Structures are given as structure tokens and as C-alpha cells.
Rosetta silent file (secondary structure, phi, psi, omega in degrees, C-alpha in Angstrom):
SEQUENCE: MRIIILLFTLALCGHLHADELRSILTPEDAKALATCEETLSKSLEPNLASDDPETLKAAKDLSALLALPRKKPADRLALEGKWKVRSLQVSRYGVFTYPFFNGEFRREGESGLIFHKNSGSQRRMGIVGEDGEDWLLFVGGKYYNDDAQGAAYSGFQEESVKTDPKMDSFGRLYEIGKDRLLLIFGETTFGPEVYELKKGK
SCORE:     score description
SCORE:     0.000 S_00000001
   1 L     0.000  -56.059 -166.593    1.761 -104.617   53.957 S_00000001
   2 H   -62.401  -55.293 -164.814    5.035 -104.049   56.138 S_00000001
   3 H   -48.123  -58.252 -171.798    3.038 -103.053   59.174 S_00000001
   4 H   -50.270  -50.189  171.900    0.881 -106.150   58.917 S_00000001
   5 H   -58.814  -44.986  178.221    3.864 -108.468   58.687 S_00000001
   6 H   -69.918  -35.504  171.515    5.585 -107.086   61.534 S_00000001
   7 H   -49.311  -48.086 -176.163    2.500 -107.073   63.727 S_00000001
   8 H   -59.107  -28.448 -169.911    1.996 -110.573   62.835 S_00000001
   9 H   -84.638  -51.354  160.459    5.378 -111.476   63.679 S_00000001
  10 H   -47.294  -44.584  171.309    5.203 -109.805   67.105 S_00000001
  11 H   -45.719  -38.104 -173.809    1.800 -111.261   67.736 S_00000001
  12 H   -72.189  -41.750 -161.592    3.745 -114.648   67.553 S_00000001
  13 H   -71.676  -50.333 -164.369    6.860 -114.308   69.508 S_00000001
  14 L   -64.641   -0.234 -178.530    4.960 -114.266   73.012 S_00000001
  15 L  -123.587    4.367 -172.620    3.359 -117.618   72.243 S_00000001
  16 L   -90.307  144.937  165.506    6.085 -119.598   70.583 S_00000001
  17 L   -89.361  177.151  179.573    8.024 -122.329   72.707 S_00000001
  18 H   -62.036  -56.352  170.787   11.344 -123.537   71.665 S_00000001
  19 H   -43.087  -46.297  170.434   10.257 -126.346   69.767 S_00000001
  20 H   -48.478  -50.742  167.716    7.794 -124.417   68.364 S_00000001
  21 H   -54.034  -55.738 -170.981   10.200 -121.916   66.895 S_00000001
  22 H   -62.503  -50.539 -179.093   12.577 -124.373   65.576 S_00000001
  23 L   -49.221  -17.003 -166.849    9.560 -126.424   64.018 S_00000001
  24 L   -94.029  -26.817  157.197    8.624 -123.415   61.722 S_00000001
  25 L   -29.770  119.681  151.927   12.172 -123.906   59.989 S_00000001
  26 L   -60.762  141.388 -169.026   11.969 -125.695   56.544 S_00000001
  27 H   -58.362  -12.173  159.521   13.921 -128.654   56.439 S_00000001
  28 H   -56.613  -59.321  176.967   16.249 -126.963   54.345 S_00000001
  29 H   -93.752   20.902  157.134   16.982 -124.203   56.651 S_00000001
  30 H   -92.791  -34.202  173.285   17.045 -126.581   59.569 S_00000001
  31 H   -62.926  -53.414 -175.734   19.914 -128.366   57.788 S_00000001
  32 H   -68.808  -10.836  173.848   21.542 -125.273   57.197 S_00000001
  33 H   -88.498  -15.488 -176.305   21.143 -124.160   60.728 S_00000001
  34 H   -86.344  -26.119 -174.830   22.761 -127.516   61.986 S_00000001
  35 L  -108.237   -1.896 -171.806   25.619 -127.069   59.744 S_00000001
  36 H   -46.296  -48.810 -175.735   26.170 -123.253   59.956 S_00000001
  37 H   -82.604  -12.271  163.875   29.372 -123.168   61.685 S_00000001
  38 H   -79.962  -37.294  167.438   31.185 -125.928   59.530 S_00000001
  39 H   -39.419  -62.216 -175.816   29.706 -124.010   56.635 S_00000001
  40 H   -51.165  -60.706 -175.586   31.207 -120.882   57.803 S_00000001
  41 H   -47.761  -56.097 -175.445   34.520 -122.358   58.726 S_00000001
  42 H   -52.504  -37.101 -173.192   35.007 -124.156   55.484 S_00000001
  43 H   -80.011  -34.755 -153.570   34.129 -120.914   53.455 S_00000001
  44 H   -92.029  -18.195 -166.578   36.366 -118.510   55.539 S_00000001
  45 H   -61.603  -47.709 -173.594   39.644 -121.086   55.392 S_00000001
  46 H   -70.568  -26.469  173.747   40.967 -120.316   51.964 S_00000001
  47 H   -47.029  -52.307 -177.746   40.566 -116.558   52.808 S_00000001
  48 L   -55.152   -2.469  174.563   43.067 -116.908   55.485 S_00000001
  49 L  -121.272   20.534 -168.025   45.575 -117.367   52.872 S_00000001
  50 L   -78.510  149.018  176.003   44.531 -114.548   50.486 S_00000001
  51 L   -89.965    1.754  170.352   46.906 -112.321   48.899 S_00000001
  52 L   -82.695  150.632 -178.941   44.585 -109.362   49.107 S_00000001
  53 H   -84.929  -36.486  177.924   45.475 -107.356   52.208 S_00000001
  54 H   -68.916  -39.720  176.084   41.818 -106.381   52.749 S_00000001
  55 H   -74.579  -27.573 -175.314   40.173 -109.781   52.674 S_00000001
  56 H   -63.137  -32.198  174.907   43.157 -111.368   54.721 S_00000001
  57 H   -67.977  -44.685  166.016   42.428 -108.796   57.411 S_00000001
  58 H   -61.718  -22.393 -171.171   38.923 -109.439   57.284 S_00000001
  59 H   -88.175  -39.708  178.322   39.155 -113.074   57.261 S_00000001
  60 H   -70.655  -26.214  179.172   41.580 -112.721   60.337 S_00000001
  61 H   -84.003  -37.461 -178.271   39.066 -110.646   62.331 S_00000001
  62 H   -63.048  -46.961  170.807   36.215 -113.121   61.656 S_00000001
  63 H   -23.790  -63.111 -177.925   38.748 -115.962   62.532 S_00000001
  64 H   -46.708  -54.710 -168.514   39.407 -114.148   66.021 S_00000001
  65 H   -70.011  -34.230 -170.830   35.710 -113.885   67.027 S_00000001
  66 H   -71.279  -14.717  173.377   35.049 -117.398   65.832 S_00000001
  67 H   -77.316  -15.479 -174.270   38.004 -118.568   68.284 S_00000001
  68 L   -63.317  139.825  179.692   36.449 -116.860   71.205 S_00000001
  69 L   -71.153  134.936  168.016   34.793 -119.087   73.972 S_00000001
  70 L  -118.633  140.279  169.890   31.121 -118.910   73.664 S_00000001
  71 E  -133.302  178.750  171.438   28.100 -120.007   75.559 S_00000001
  72 L   -87.866  140.043 -174.040   24.635 -119.522   75.541 S_00000001
  73 L   -45.059  147.721 -169.458   23.313 -116.290   77.096 S_00000001
  74 L   -94.037  -16.814  169.353   22.222 -117.023   80.828 S_00000001
  75 L  -142.067  108.810 -177.710   19.069 -114.777   80.397 S_00000001
  76 L   -57.031  -38.268 -164.523   17.391 -114.201   77.226 S_00000001
  77 H   -78.765  -23.809  179.254   15.224 -111.546   78.318 S_00000001
  78 H   -46.887  -30.199 -177.078   18.270 -109.700   79.945 S_00000001
  79 H   -54.462  -33.910 -169.273   19.317 -108.970   76.443 S_00000001
  80 L   -53.493  140.750 -171.146   16.729 -106.215   76.054 S_00000001
  81 E   143.327  177.671  164.784   18.273 -102.905   75.267 S_00000001
  82 E   -84.241  154.868 -174.856   20.331 -101.068   72.584 S_00000001
  83 E  -140.702  142.210  157.885   23.234 -102.680   70.524 S_00000001
  84 E   -95.480  125.344  174.322   25.759 -102.016   68.079 S_00000001
  85 E  -111.969  156.866  159.793   25.879 -104.408   65.331 S_00000001
  86 E  -142.466  151.369 -178.875   28.301 -105.260   62.486 S_00000001
  87 E  -104.439  154.172  164.056   28.215 -107.625   59.867 S_00000001
  88 E  -139.320  141.663 -167.270   31.150 -109.788   58.320 S_00000001
  89 E  -119.227  153.984  164.080   30.369 -111.677   55.331 S_00000001
  90 E  -130.856  133.385  173.449   32.138 -114.290   53.455 S_00000001
  91 E  -151.225 -176.192 -160.598   31.431 -114.992   49.785 S_00000001
  92 L   -84.652   30.790 -178.188   33.425 -116.013   46.785 S_00000001
  93 L  -119.475    5.605 -160.850   34.722 -112.508   46.238 S_00000001
  94 E   123.576  176.463  164.662   36.205 -112.474   49.801 S_00000001
  95 E  -107.096  139.689  175.813   35.430 -111.775   53.128 S_00000001
  96 E  -137.341  138.357 -175.251   33.988 -108.342   54.134 S_00000001
  97 E  -104.242  138.436 -179.486   33.447 -106.458   57.376 S_00000001
  98 E  -116.741  159.225  169.983   30.935 -103.408   57.697 S_00000001
  99 E   -61.744  169.900 -174.939   30.981 -100.729   60.467 S_00000001
 100 E   -83.489  129.410 -178.248   28.833 -100.970   63.710 S_00000001
 101 E  -129.131  162.622  179.997   25.029  -99.815   63.009 S_00000001
 102 E   -88.305  163.449 -170.001   22.529  -99.729   65.530 S_00000001
 103 E  -148.216  168.919  169.068   20.289 -102.529   66.805 S_00000001
 104 E  -156.336  166.246  155.238   18.240 -103.479   69.598 S_00000001
 105 E  -116.158  127.431 -171.226   16.462 -106.374   71.490 S_00000001
 106 E  -124.981  119.651 -178.827   13.154 -105.419   72.409 S_00000001
 107 E   -59.496  139.503  170.386   10.597 -107.324   74.841 S_00000001
 108 E  -149.793  110.502  172.327    7.001 -107.933   73.446 S_00000001
 109 L    91.960 -162.481 -177.771    4.682 -109.600   76.187 S_00000001
 110 L   -56.512  -41.647 -177.017    5.785 -111.582   79.192 S_00000001
 111 L  -148.423   23.977  174.150    8.356 -113.414   77.369 S_00000001
 112 E   -93.450  145.524  179.841    8.979 -112.574   73.701 S_00000001
 113 E  -128.322  128.351  171.336   12.106 -110.989   72.670 S_00000001
 114 E  -107.455  147.704  175.470   12.529 -109.599   69.197 S_00000001
 115 E  -108.384  139.246  168.953   16.105 -108.674   67.692 S_00000001
 116 E  -135.538  124.304  160.140   16.072 -105.575   65.018 S_00000001
 117 E   -96.644   95.034 -159.991   19.001 -104.434   63.237 S_00000001
 118 L   -98.248    6.010  174.482   17.083 -101.148   62.394 S_00000001
 119 L  -126.516  177.067 -175.505   19.906  -99.139   60.596 S_00000001
 120 L    83.245 -175.348 -174.256   22.295  -99.391   57.803 S_00000001
 121 L   -95.418  -20.558 -168.329   21.289 -100.553   54.071 S_00000001
 122 E  -113.136  131.608 -176.157   20.978 -104.202   55.136 S_00000001
 123 E  -150.109  161.085 -174.556   18.658 -104.990   58.275 S_00000001
 124 E  -130.571  168.739  167.831   17.137 -107.882   60.037 S_00000001
 125 E  -153.993  146.864  169.943   14.148 -108.463   62.331 S_00000001
 126 E   176.752 -179.001  160.309   13.009 -111.590   64.131 S_00000001
 127 E   -67.875  159.707  162.434   12.463 -113.722   67.343 S_00000001
 128 E  -140.166  133.964 -174.386   14.822 -114.991   69.542 S_00000001
 129 E  -131.411  169.292  153.640   14.001 -118.079   71.400 S_00000001
 130 L   -47.336  151.914 -171.518   15.258 -120.854   73.358 S_00000001
 131 L  -174.748   49.896  169.953   16.927 -123.647   71.511 S_00000001
 132 L   100.944 -176.123  173.589   18.537 -126.026   73.729 S_00000001
 133 L   -59.737  -40.766 -161.056   21.541 -125.982   75.817 S_00000001
 134 L  -101.535  -17.030 -176.994   24.054 -124.255   73.925 S_00000001
 135 L  -159.590  158.904  163.473   22.677 -121.171   72.091 S_00000001
 136 E   -84.336  142.014 -154.080   19.675 -118.858   71.579 S_00000001
 137 E  -116.862  125.811  151.359   17.833 -119.404   68.337 S_00000001
 138 E   -93.104  157.166  175.425   17.001 -116.520   65.830 S_00000001
 139 E  -163.759  124.348 -178.689   14.408 -116.764   63.155 S_00000001
 140 E  -172.742 -134.589 -178.499   13.224 -113.817   60.956 S_00000001
 141 E  -156.704  157.799  166.062   13.954 -112.107   57.843 S_00000001
 142 E   -89.866  143.970  177.838   16.132 -109.774   55.952 S_00000001
 143 E  -154.008  165.675  165.453   15.242 -106.725   54.406 S_00000001
 144 E  -106.867  152.457 -176.494   16.783 -103.411   52.995 S_00000001
 145 L   -39.037  -28.066 -159.822   16.324  -99.782   54.123 S_00000001
 146 L  -108.699   -3.932  175.095   14.321  -98.924   51.020 S_00000001
 147 L   -51.343  124.688 -178.092   12.224 -102.105   51.188 S_00000001
 148 L   -84.185  -17.962 -164.299    8.289 -101.329   51.282 S_00000001
 149 L  -107.909  133.991 -177.478    8.002 -105.013   52.741 S_00000001
 150 L   -75.514 -169.478 -179.705    8.939 -105.959   56.299 S_00000001
 151 L  -106.604  133.076  165.704   11.122 -108.768   57.647 S_00000001
 152 L  -140.340  163.198  158.578    9.247 -111.963   58.631 S_00000001
 153 L   -86.607  128.281 -167.063   10.387 -115.590   58.303 S_00000001
 154 H   -62.889  -25.054  159.606    8.188 -116.997   55.398 S_00000001
 155 H   -35.649  -35.586 -167.702    7.115 -119.849   58.017 S_00000001
 156 H   -88.886    7.906 -169.283    5.085 -117.290   59.878 S_00000001
 157 L   -75.371  136.905  174.450    2.873 -116.504   56.707 S_00000001
 158 L  -121.431 -171.379 -160.665   -0.694 -116.750   56.755 S_00000001
 159 L   -73.320  -35.908  173.113   -3.069 -116.168   53.803 S_00000001
 160 L   -82.282   -2.594 -172.254   -3.076 -112.341   54.070 S_00000001
 161 L  -124.337  128.580 -177.812    0.516 -112.035   54.813 S_00000001
 162 L  -116.674  148.364 -179.668    3.124 -112.471   52.139 S_00000001
 163 L  -139.748 -177.058 -159.443    6.871 -112.902   52.755 S_00000001
 164 L  -127.899   83.545 -166.814    9.738 -113.478   50.665 S_00000001
 165 H   -52.041  -19.137  171.190   11.667 -117.176   51.562 S_00000001
 166 H   -62.096  -27.865 -174.860   14.816 -115.664   49.873 S_00000001
 167 H   -79.841  -22.774 -175.719   14.677 -113.307   52.442 S_00000001
 168 E   -53.679  160.939 -174.898   14.588 -115.708   55.455 S_00000001
 169 E  -164.069  117.522 -162.629   17.064 -115.654   58.228 S_00000001
 170 E  -140.467  153.453 -164.608   18.030 -117.910   61.013 S_00000001
 171 E  -175.574  156.979  169.969   20.873 -118.102   63.258 S_00000001
 172 E   -96.099  133.990  167.809   22.668 -119.286   66.654 S_00000001
 173 E  -112.439  120.621 -165.094   23.213 -116.565   68.997 S_00000001
 174 E  -120.404  146.821  167.215   26.008 -117.109   71.385 S_00000001
 175 E   -88.028  129.906  176.118   27.672 -114.713   74.468 S_00000001
 176 E   -99.090  -17.251 -167.086   31.175 -114.073   73.740 S_00000001
 177 E   156.746  170.139 -174.565   32.104 -111.902   76.723 S_00000001
 178 L   -63.696  136.820  174.191   30.512 -109.396   78.737 S_00000001
 179 L    60.504    9.879  179.948   27.958 -107.311   77.026 S_00000001
 180 E  -132.053  132.442  173.944   29.226 -109.091   73.381 S_00000001
 181 E  -138.038  162.864 -179.443   27.596 -111.494   71.506 S_00000001
 182 E  -130.053  135.201  176.760   27.850 -113.279   68.318 S_00000001
 183 E  -122.274  115.736 -171.959   25.333 -114.421   65.893 S_00000001
 184 E   -89.214  111.953 -155.233   25.933 -117.064   63.394 S_00000001
 185 E  -108.628  157.644  169.902   23.317 -117.214   60.694 S_00000001
 186 L   -77.873  146.021 -173.059   22.666 -120.273   58.639 S_00000001
 187 L   -67.382  125.251  153.925   23.862 -120.095   54.961 S_00000001
 188 E  -115.487 -160.510 -177.295   21.399 -118.768   52.284 S_00000001
 189 L   -52.700  -26.784  176.846   21.750 -117.669   48.904 S_00000001
 190 L   -65.793  -14.972 -175.523   23.519 -114.795   50.456 S_00000001
 191 E    89.375  176.203 -176.454   26.408 -116.936   51.663 S_00000001
 192 L   -68.305  151.215 -175.768   27.769 -117.365   55.292 S_00000001
 193 E  -158.634  145.567 -175.231   27.381 -114.238   57.558 S_00000001
 194 E  -136.689  152.837 -176.867   27.996 -113.455   61.198 S_00000001
 195 E  -117.686  129.747  160.030   26.844 -110.421   63.395 S_00000001
 196 E   -92.675  145.831  179.205   29.052 -109.083   66.202 S_00000001
 197 E  -142.602  130.851 -168.118   27.103 -107.316   68.751 S_00000001
 198 E  -131.426  138.406 -166.446   28.250 -105.024   71.511 S_00000001
 199 E   -85.723  142.999  175.968   25.601 -103.653   74.130 S_00000001
 200 L   130.018  152.291 -179.059   25.339  -99.775   74.188 S_00000001
 201 L   -62.994    0.000    0.000   24.205  -97.004   72.290 S_00000001
């Protein structure tokens, strides 16, 4: 099943235009994407006054990332290659940062680009496409290292492919410096989350 889902996702990525990729999102997910930065800021704010030293440090780290100037990557396909990826997550229990793990952007066909965080216990895979002037759009799925089922957004599914909407993942991808990216995810049942990416093995 995992191979089927991944192949189905890869087959689509070379044929989707920007409006088609966004149109796959459910109305709820489209709304979450539109408000992802506002939602993240509101969730982060109380943690910046936390009495817990670890939460406070993590909150300041995330706040500093969000304060960096950001723009749309100039050349989407130039992102191809190996990257280091770390997750910063906000929940009702505080703010949590994780170490850097391996990830990659991989070309598929002439114009397709896949992002895959392929190490660590929490993983993601999906399509990176155009989405206006300010950011690139990521649409895919979250999965765990011991999951038998792979990662794909539920909107990609056909009758022969099963996906889990609870594991859907989508977000805005920005450039925040030379060989540095920021991926702000739309909030799902898992809460607000951000990836910081640095190019290199």
C-alpha cells in the first residue's frame, strides 16, 4: 500500500499547476493555510512569558525564526538536493524543538518537486508547487517511521488508494537566507508546527 500511495503522489506532481495543487485542499485546510501564520503567532505568544526555562528558550528560538525576513524562493527546482530539517512545535503543553534530521527535495519529471523528511520518528512527504508571489505551497502527508502506510494528502486519493485525512499536511515554504528555508504548516489536529531547513548533508 505504501508503494502504491507514493507512486500515485509522484505521478501527479509533474502534472499539477499552481491552482490545481491548491484546489486539492479541503475548504477547512484551505482556511487553515490562509490563517497559518496568525494561528502560529497567537499560539506562540503566551509561551514567550513562560516560567519554564525550556519552553521559554524554545519559544524564543521560534520567535526569532519568524522574525527573519522571508520571501518566495526564486527558483523552485533549484531546491533539489539534501537538506537538514528540524521541527518546532507549539501545543498546549508548551513549545518543543527537535534536532536536525535528514531531508531532501527531489525532482520528479520535468517540473515536479517532492519534499521528503525521510528520517526521525516523525516524517513528511509531499509536492512543492507554485502558489502566487509570496511563497511556495507544500501539500502532502505526515507519517511515522514505523508506519506501513506512506504519506500522501487525502485529496490525491482514488478508489484503490487509501489515505488518512488526519495525517494531511500543507504549508507555506519561504526562503529566510542563503540555503535556509522556513516551512510554516497549516494547523491540524497536531497543532501549529514549523520546519527550519538548512541545505547540506
